[in-house]
Short mmCIF file of C-alpha atoms and ligand atoms in Angstrom, two decimals:
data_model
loop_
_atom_site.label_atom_id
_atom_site.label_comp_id
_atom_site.label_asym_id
_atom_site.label_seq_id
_atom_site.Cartn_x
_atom_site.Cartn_y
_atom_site.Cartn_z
CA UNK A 1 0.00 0.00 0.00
CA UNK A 2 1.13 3.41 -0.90
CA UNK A 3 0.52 6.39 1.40
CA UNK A 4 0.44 10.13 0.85
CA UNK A 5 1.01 12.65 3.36
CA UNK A 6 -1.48 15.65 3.45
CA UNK A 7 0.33 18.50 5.46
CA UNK A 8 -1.20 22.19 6.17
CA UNK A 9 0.94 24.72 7.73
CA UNK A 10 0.25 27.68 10.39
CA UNK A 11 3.11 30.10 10.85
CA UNK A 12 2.89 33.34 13.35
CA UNK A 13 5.68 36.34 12.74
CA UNK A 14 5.61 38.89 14.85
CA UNK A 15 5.75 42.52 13.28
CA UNK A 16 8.84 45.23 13.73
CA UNK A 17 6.21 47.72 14.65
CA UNK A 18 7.06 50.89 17.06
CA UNK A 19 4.53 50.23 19.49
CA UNK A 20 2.21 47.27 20.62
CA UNK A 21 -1.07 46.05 18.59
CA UNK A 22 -3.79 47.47 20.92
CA UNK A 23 -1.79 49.90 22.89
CA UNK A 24 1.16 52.64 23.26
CA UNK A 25 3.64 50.51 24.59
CA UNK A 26 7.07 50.01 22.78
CA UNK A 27 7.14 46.54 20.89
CA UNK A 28 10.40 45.99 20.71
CA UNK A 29 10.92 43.98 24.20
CA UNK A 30 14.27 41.47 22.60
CA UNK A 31 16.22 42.06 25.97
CA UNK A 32 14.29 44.92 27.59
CA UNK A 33 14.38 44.75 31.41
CA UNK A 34 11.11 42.35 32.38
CA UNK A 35 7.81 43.85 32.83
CA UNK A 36 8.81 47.36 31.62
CA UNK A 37 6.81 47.34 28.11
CA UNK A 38 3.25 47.60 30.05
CA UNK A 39 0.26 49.10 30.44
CA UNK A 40 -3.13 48.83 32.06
CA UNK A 41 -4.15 47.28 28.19
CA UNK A 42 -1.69 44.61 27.87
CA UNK A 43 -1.72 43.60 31.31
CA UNK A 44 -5.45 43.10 31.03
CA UNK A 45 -6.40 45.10 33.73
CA UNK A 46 -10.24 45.48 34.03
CA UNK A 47 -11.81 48.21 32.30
CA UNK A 48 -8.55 48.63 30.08
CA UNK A 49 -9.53 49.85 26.19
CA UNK A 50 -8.11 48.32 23.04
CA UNK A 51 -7.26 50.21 19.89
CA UNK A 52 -6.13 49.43 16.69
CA UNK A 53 -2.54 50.20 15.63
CA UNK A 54 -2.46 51.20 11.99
CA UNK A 55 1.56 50.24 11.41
CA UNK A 56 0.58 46.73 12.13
CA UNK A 57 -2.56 46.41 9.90
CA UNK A 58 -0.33 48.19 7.28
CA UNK A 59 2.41 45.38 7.52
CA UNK A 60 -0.33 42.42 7.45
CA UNK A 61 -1.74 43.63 4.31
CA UNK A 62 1.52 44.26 3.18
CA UNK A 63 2.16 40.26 3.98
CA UNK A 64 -1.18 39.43 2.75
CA UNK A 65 -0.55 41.35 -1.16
CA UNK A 66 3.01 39.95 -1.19
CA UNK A 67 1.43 36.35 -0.74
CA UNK A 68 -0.97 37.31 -3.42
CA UNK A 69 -3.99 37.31 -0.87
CA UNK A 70 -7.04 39.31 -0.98
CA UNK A 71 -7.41 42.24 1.45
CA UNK A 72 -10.57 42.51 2.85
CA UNK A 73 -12.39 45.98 2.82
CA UNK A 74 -14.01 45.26 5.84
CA UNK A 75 -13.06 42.96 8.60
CA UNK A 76 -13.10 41.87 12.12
CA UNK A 77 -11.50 41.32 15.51
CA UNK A 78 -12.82 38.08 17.58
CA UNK A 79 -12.14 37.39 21.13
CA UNK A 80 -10.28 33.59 21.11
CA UNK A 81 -11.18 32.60 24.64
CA UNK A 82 -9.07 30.35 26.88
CA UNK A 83 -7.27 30.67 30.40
CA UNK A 84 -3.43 30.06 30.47
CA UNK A 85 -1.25 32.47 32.51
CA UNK A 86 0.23 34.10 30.03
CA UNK A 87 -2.67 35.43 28.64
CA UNK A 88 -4.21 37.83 31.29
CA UNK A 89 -7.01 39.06 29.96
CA UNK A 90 -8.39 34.97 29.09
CA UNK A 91 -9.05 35.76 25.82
CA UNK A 92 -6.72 36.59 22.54
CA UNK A 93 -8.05 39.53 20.15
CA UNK A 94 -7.69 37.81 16.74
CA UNK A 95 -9.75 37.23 13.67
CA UNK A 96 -11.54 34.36 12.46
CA UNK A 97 -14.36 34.35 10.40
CA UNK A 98 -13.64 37.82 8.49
CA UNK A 99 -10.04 37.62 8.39
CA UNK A 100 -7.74 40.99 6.93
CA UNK A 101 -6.49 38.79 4.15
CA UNK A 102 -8.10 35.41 2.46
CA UNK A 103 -7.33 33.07 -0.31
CA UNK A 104 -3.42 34.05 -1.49
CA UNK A 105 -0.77 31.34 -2.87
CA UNK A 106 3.11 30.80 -2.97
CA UNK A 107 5.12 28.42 -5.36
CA UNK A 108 7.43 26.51 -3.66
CA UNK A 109 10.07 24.12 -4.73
CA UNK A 110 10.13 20.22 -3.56
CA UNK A 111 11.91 17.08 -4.65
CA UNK A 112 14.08 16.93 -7.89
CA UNK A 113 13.47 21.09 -8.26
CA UNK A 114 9.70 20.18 -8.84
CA UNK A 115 7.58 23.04 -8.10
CA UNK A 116 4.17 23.35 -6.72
CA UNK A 117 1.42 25.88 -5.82
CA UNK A 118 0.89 25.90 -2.24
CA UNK A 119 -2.85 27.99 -1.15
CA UNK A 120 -2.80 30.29 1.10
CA UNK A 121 -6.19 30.33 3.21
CA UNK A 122 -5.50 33.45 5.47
CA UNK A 123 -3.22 35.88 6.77
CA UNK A 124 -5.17 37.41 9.82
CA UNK A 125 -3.81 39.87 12.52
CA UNK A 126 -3.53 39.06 16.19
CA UNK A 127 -1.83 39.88 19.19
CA UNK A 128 1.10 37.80 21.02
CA UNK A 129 0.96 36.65 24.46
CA UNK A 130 3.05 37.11 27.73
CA UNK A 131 6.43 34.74 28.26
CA UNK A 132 6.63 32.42 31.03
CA UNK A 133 10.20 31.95 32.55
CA UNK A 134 10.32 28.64 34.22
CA UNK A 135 12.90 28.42 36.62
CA UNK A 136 14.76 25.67 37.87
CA UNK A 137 16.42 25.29 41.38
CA UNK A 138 16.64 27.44 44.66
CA UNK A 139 13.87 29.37 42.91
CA UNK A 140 11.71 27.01 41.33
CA UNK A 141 9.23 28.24 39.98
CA UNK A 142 7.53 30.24 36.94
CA UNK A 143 7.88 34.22 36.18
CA UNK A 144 5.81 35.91 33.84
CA UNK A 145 7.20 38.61 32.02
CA UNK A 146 4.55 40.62 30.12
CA UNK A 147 6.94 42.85 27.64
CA UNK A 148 5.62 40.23 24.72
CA UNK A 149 1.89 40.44 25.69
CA UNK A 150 0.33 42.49 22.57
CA UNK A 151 2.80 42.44 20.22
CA UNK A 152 1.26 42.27 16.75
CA UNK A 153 1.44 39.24 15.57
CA UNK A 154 0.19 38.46 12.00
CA UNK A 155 -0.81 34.33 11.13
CA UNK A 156 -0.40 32.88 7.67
CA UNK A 157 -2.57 29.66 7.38
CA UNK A 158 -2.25 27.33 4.09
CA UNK A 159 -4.19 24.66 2.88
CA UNK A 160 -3.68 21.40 3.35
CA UNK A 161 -1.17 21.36 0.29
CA UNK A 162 2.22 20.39 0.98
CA UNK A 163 3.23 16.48 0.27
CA UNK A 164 7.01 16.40 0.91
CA UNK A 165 8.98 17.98 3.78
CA UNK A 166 11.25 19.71 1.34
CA UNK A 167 8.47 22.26 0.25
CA UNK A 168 7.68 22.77 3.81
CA UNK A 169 11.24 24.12 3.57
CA UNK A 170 10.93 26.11 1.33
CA UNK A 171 7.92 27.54 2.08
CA UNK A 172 9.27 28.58 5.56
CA UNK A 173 12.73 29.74 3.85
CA UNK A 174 10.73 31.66 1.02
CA UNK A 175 8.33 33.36 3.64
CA UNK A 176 11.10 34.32 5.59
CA UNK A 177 12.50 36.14 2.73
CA UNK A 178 9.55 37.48 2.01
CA UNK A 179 9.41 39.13 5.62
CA UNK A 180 12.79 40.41 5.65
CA UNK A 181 12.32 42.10 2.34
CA UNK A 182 9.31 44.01 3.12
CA UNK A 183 10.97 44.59 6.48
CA UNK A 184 8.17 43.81 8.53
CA UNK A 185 10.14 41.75 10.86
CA UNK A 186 13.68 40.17 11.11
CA UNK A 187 11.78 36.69 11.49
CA UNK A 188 14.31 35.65 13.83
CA UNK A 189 13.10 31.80 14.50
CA UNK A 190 16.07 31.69 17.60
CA UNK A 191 13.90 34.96 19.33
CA UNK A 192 10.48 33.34 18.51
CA UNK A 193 10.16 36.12 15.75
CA UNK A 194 8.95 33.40 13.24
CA UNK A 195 7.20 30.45 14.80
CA UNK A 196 5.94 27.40 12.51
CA UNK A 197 2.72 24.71 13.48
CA UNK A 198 2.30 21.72 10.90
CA UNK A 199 -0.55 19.78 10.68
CA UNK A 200 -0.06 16.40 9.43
CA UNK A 201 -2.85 13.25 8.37
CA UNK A 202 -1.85 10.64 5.71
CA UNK A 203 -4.03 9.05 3.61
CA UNK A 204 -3.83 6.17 0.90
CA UNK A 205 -2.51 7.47 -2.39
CA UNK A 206 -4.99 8.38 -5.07
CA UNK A 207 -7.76 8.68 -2.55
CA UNK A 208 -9.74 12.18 -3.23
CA UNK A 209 -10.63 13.02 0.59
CA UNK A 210 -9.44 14.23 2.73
CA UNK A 211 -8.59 12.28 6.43
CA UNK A 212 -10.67 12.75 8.66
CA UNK A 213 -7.92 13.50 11.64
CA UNK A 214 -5.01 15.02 11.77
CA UNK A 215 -2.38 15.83 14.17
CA UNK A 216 -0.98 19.30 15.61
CA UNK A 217 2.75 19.68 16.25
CA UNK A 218 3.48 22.94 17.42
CA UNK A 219 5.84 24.73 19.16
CA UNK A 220 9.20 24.07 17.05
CA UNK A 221 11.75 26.62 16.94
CA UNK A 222 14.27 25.86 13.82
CA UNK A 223 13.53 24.47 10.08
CA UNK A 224 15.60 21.71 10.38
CA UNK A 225 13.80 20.82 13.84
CA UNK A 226 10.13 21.14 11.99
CA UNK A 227 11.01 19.17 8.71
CA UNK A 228 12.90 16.28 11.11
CA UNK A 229 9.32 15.90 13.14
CA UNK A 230 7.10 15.88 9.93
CA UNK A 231 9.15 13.07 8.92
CA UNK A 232 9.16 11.45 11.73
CA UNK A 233 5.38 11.86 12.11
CA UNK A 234 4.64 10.62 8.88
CA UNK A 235 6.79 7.07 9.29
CA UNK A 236 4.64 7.16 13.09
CA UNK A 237 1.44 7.38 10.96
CA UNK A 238 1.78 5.30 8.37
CA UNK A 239 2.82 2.59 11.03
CA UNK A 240 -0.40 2.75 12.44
CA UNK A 241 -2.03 2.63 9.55
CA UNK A 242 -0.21 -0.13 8.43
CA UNK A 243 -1.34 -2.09 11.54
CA UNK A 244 -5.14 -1.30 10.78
CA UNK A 245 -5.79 1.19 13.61
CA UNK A 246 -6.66 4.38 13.59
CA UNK A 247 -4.79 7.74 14.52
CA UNK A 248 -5.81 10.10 17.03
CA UNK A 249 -6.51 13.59 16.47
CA UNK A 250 -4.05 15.29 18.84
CA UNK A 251 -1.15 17.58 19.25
CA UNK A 252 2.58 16.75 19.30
CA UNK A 253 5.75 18.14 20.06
CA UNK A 254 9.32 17.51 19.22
CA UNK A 255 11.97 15.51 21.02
CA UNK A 256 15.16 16.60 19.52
CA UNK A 257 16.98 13.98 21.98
CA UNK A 258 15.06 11.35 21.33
CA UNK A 259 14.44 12.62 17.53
CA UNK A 260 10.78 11.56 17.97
CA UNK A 261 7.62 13.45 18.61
CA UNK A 262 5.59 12.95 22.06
CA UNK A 263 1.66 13.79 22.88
CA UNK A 264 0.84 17.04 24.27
CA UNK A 265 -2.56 17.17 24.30
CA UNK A 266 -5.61 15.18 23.09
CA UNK A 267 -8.61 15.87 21.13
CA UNK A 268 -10.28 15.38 24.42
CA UNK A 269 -9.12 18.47 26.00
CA UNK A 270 -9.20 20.50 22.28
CA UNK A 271 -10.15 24.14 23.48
CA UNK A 272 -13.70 24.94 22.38
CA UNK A 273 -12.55 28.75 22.35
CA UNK A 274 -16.13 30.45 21.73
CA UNK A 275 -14.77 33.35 19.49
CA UNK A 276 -17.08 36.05 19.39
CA UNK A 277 -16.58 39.79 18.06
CA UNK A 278 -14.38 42.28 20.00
CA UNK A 279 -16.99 44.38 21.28
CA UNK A 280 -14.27 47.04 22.47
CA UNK A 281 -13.13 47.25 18.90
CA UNK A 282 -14.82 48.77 15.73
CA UNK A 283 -14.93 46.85 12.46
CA UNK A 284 -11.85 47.46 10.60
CA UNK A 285 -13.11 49.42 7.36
CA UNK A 286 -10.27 50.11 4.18
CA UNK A 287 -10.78 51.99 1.24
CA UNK A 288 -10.04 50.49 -1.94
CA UNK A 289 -7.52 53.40 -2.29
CA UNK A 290 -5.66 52.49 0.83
CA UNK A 291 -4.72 48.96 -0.41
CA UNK A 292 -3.67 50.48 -3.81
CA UNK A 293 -1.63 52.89 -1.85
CA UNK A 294 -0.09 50.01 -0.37
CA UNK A 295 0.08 47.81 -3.36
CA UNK A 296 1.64 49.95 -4.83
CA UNK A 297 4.48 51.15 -2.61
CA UNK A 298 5.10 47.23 -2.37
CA UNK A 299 9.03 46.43 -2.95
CA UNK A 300 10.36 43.73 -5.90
CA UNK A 301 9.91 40.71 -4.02
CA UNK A 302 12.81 37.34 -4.32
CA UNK A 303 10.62 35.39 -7.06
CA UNK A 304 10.55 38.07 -8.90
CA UNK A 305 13.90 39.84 -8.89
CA UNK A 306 15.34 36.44 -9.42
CA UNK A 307 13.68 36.32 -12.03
CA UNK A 308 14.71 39.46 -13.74
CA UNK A 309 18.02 38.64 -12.79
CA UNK A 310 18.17 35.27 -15.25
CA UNK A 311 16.11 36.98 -18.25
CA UNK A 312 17.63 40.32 -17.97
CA UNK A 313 21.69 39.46 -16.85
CA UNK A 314 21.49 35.98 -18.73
CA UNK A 315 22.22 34.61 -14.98
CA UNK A 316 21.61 30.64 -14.46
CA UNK A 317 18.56 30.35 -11.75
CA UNK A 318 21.07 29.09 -8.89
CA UNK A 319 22.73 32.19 -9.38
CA UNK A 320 20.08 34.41 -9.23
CA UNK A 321 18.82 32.67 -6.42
CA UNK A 322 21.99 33.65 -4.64
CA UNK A 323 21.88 37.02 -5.49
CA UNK A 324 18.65 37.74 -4.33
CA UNK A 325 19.07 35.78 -1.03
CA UNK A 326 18.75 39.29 1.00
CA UNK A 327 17.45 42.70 -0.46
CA UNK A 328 20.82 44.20 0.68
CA UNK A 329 22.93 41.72 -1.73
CA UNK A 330 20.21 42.00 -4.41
CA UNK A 331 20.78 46.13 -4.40
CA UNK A 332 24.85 45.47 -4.01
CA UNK A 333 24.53 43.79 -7.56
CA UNK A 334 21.98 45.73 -9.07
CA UNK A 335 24.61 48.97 -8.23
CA UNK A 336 27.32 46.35 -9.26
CA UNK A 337 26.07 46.10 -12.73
CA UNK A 338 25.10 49.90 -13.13
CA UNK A 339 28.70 50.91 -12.58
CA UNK A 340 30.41 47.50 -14.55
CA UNK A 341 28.56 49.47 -17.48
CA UNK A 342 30.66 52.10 -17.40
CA UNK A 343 33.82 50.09 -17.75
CA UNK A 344 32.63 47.07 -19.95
CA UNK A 345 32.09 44.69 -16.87
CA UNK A 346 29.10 42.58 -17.44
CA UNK A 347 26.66 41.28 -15.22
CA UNK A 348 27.89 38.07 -15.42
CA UNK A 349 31.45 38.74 -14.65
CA UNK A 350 30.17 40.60 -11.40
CA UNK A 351 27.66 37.82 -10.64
CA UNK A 352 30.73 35.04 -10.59
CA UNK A 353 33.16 37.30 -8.78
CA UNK A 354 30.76 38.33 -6.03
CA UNK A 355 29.42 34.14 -5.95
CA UNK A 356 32.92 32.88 -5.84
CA UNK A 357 34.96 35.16 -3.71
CA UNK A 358 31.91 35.13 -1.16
CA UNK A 359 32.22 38.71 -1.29
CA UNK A 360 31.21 40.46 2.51
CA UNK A 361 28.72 43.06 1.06
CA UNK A 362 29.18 45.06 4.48
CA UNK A 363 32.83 45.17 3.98
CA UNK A 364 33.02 46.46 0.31
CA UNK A 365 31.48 49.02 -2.21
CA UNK A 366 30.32 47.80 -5.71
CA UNK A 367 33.14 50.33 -7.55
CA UNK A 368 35.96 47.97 -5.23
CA UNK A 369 34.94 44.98 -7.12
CA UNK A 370 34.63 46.33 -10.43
CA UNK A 371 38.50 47.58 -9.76
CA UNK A 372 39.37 44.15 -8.54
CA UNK A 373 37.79 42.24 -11.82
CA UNK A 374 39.79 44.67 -13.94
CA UNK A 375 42.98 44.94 -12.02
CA UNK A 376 43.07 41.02 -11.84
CA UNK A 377 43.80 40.76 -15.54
CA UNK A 378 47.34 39.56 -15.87
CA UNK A 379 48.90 41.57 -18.77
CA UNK A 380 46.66 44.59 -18.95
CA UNK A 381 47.34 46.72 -22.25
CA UNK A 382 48.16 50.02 -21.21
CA UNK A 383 50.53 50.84 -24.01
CA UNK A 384 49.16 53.60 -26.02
CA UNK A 385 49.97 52.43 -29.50
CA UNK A 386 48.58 48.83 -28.80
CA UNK A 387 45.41 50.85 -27.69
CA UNK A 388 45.03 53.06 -30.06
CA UNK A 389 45.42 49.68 -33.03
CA UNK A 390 42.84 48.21 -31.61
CA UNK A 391 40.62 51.53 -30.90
CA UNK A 392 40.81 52.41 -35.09
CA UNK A 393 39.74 48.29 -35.65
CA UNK A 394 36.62 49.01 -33.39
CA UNK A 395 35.96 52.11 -34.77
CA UNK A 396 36.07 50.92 -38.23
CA UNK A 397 33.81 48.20 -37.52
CA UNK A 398 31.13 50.14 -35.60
CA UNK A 399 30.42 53.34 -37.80
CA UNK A 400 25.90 53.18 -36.40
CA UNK A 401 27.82 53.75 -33.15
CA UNK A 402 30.82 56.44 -34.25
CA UNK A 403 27.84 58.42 -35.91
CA UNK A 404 25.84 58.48 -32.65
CA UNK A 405 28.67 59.49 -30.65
CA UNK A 406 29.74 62.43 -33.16
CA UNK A 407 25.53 63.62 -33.02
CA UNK A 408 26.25 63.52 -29.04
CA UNK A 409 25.29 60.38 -28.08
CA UNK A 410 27.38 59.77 -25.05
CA UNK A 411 26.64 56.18 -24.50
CA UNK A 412 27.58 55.52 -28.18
CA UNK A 413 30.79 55.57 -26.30
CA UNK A 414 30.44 52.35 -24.13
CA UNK A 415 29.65 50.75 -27.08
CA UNK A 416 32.79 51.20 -28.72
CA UNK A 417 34.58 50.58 -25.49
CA UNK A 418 32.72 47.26 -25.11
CA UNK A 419 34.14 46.58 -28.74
CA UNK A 420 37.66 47.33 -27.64
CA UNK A 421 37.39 45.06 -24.13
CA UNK A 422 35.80 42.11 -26.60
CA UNK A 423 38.69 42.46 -28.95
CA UNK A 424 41.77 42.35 -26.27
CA UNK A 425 39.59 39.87 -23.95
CA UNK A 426 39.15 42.54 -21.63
CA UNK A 427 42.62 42.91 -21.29
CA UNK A 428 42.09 47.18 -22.70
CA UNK A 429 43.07 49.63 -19.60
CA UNK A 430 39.99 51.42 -19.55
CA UNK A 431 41.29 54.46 -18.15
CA UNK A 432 43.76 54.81 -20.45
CA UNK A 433 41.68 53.64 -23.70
CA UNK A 434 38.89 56.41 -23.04
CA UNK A 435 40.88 59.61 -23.99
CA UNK A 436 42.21 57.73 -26.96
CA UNK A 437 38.85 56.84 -28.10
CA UNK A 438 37.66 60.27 -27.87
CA UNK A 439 40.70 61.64 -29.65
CA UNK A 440 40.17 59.39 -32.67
CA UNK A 441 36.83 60.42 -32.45
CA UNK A 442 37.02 63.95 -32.41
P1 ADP B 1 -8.24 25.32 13.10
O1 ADP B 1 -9.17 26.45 13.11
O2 ADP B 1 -8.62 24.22 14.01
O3 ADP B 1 -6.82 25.73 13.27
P2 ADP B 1 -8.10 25.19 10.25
O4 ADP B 1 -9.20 24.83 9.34
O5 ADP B 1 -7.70 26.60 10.32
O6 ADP B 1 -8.41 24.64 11.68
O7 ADP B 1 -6.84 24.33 9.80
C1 ADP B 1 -5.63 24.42 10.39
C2 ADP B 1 -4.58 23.81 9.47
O8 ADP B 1 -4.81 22.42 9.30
C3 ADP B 1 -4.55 24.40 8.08
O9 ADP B 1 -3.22 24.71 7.75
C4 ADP B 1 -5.09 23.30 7.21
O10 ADP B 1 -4.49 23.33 5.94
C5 ADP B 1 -4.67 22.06 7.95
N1 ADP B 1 -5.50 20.87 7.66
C6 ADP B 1 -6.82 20.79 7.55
N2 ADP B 1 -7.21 19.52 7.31
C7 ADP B 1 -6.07 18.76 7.28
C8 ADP B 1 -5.80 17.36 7.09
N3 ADP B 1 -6.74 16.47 6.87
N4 ADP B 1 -4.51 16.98 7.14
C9 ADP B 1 -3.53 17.86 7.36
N5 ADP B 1 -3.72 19.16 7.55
C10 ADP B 1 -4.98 19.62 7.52
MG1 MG B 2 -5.24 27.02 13.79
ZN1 ZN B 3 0.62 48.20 26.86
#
């Protein structure tokens, strides 16, 4: 019997916004004394009022149109209610039935460089809880430190899409990107910036349905931890199949000792959390013009810069992968390429050099390289007569461009200078050859 795993993901990032989601306190708590980023609202002090903070809705819908989601011109904050300690108020303001953002969808790349469409069901904004500090010893014990209670927090649910652990992968890798190049949050997963849930049932291959169950593991903090559970939940499954019982809907965690997942909670005590509308909060209204504005202020995303980096520099797709891991190296070659033009480096020189040497972008200025590629050329022409031999060839051979240049064309120029780099193998001292050129041309 073949099996085929059916895997839906769930994956909270919390947003680099100035000040909390429902209240003035500063959000950025990453090693703030404890308990010092509070407030009557997001310690859930009675009679407390919520309000909405624009910067955060901004950067969901920014997530949501960058995942290719529709933004909702009217939606709606729920109350999720359940008691734990860190949540103070026993409730969560989220949204559930009229979410900011609904049906969006990512490609992502799986086995043998296969690539699928993964749906998006939702992106929906909600607000992060409190941290508990267990403590072990003398003090034994648990702290609660409230500087995380509030922050905006925005939740990207997908379908039930994803067959193979590698596009899990690369879904997580590619949203990351995503985050970091809108910069609405460094998506750190070590500081619980980006947090990932997987939801896992298997079912016979070829079979249309759905299963009927499926298990919860939550509360994994790195890729590799995440795609070595799936896996390992998968095998567990099948197993069970295998033996002709059935699986129980529950929720798992991760042993990384034991490398095996463990039961955290049942379906038997699944929360029944009664959502109901905010009733402290008004309906959150946008004008169409609003989520233009937005659209269109939207940076290039990865997919597509890499994109325009194969069709438009001739680059091979690993390549342009690697150039567009981070905005920052992305701009570094874009400048790169602008200034190579100026002394007959081409993209693809630039795109090798910066690839191979593992060039430090923070310790080096596009112009450095471009000196570097040219200055590496063993037996650089610099002798005037050579130059100007191979100047008169080029001109002879390029008299569209000598005409342009003459009726002011100053790029007509690089042409020719291309011509003379091509010729000598880009061996031509560029700062030499220029004043020649222009004499001959004169
Ligand atoms: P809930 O409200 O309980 O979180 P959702 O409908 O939002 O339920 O689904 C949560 C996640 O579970 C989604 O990512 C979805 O794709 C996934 N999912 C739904 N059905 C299955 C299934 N049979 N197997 C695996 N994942 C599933
Ligand atoms: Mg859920
Ligand atoms: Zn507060």
């Amino acid at each position: 019997m073949k099996y085929e795993p059916v895997i839906g993901l769930e994956v909270h990032v919390e947003l680099n916004t100035v000040s909390k989601m429902f209240c003035r306190c500063s959000a950025d708590y990453f090693g703030a004394e404890q308990n010092t980023h509070t407030c009557p609202v997001c310690l859930g002090l009675p009679g407390a009022l919520p309000y909405i903070n624009e910067e955060a809705v901004n950067k969901c819908i920014q997530i949501g149109l960058a995942l290719n989601c529709t933004v909702t011109k009217k939606s709606l904050f729920e109350r999720k209610n359940y008691f734990y300690p860190d949540l103070p108020k026993g409730y969560q303001i989220s949204q559930y039935r009229w979410p900011l953002c609904i049906g969006g969808r990512l490609w992502v790349v799986g086995d043998n460089g296969e690539e699928k469409e993964i749906r998006i069901n939702r992106v929906h904004q909600e607000e992060d809880t409190a941290k508990l500090v267990h403590q072990f010893g003398i003090q034994y014990g648990t702290l609660i430190d409230f500087n995380r209670s509030g922050v905006p927090l925005v939740e990207i649910v997908t379908e039930p899409d994803f067959t193979q652990t590698s596009q899990i992968r690369d879904y997580a890798k590619k949203l990351q990107q995503i985050f970091r190049y809108l910069g609405v949050s460094e998506a750190d997963m070590e500081k619980g910036q980006m947090r990932l849930e997987a939801n896992i049932s298997v079912k016979r291959e070829g079979e249309r349905e759905l299963p009927k169950y499926r298990v919860e593991l939550k509360n994994i903090n790195s890729f590799r931890f995440m795609v070595a559970a799936v896996e390992y939940e998968i095998k567990r499954q099948i197993e069970v199949l295998e033996k002709g019982e059935k699986i129980a809907q529950e929720t798992r965690g991760w042993n990384e000792d034991k490398k095996c997942t463990y039961i955290q909670r049942s379906k038997e005590e699944a929360h029944d959390y009664r959502y109901f509308p905010e009733p402290d909060l008004p309906e959150l209204i946008l004008s169409k013009e609003k989520i233009q504005r937005i659209k269109d202020a939207l940076p290039e995303l990865p997919q597509n810069k890499s994109k325009g980096f194969e069709k438009d520099f001739g680059l091979t797709k690993a390549q342009a992968a690697v150039l567009t891991d981070t905005k920052g190296i992305a701009e570094f070659f874009e400048e790169a390429v602008q200034d190579g033009k100026k002394h007959a480096v081409d993209a693809k020189q630039l795109a090798n050099f910066i690839i191979n040497r593992k060039i430090n972008i923070e310790e080096t200025l596009p112009a450095k390289i471009i000196e570097e590629i040219l200055g590496k050329h063993k037996g650089v022409i610099a002798d005037e007569e050579k130059l100007g031999k191979l100047a008169k060839q080029v001109i002879k051979e390029n008299p569209k461009a000598v005409e342009d240049y003459r009726k002011g064309k100053e790029t007509a120029l690089q042409v020719l200078i291309g011509g003379v780099m091509r010729l000598s193998s880009g061996k031509a001292d560029i700062s030499k050859l220029k004043p020649i050129l222009e004499k001959l041309l004169s």
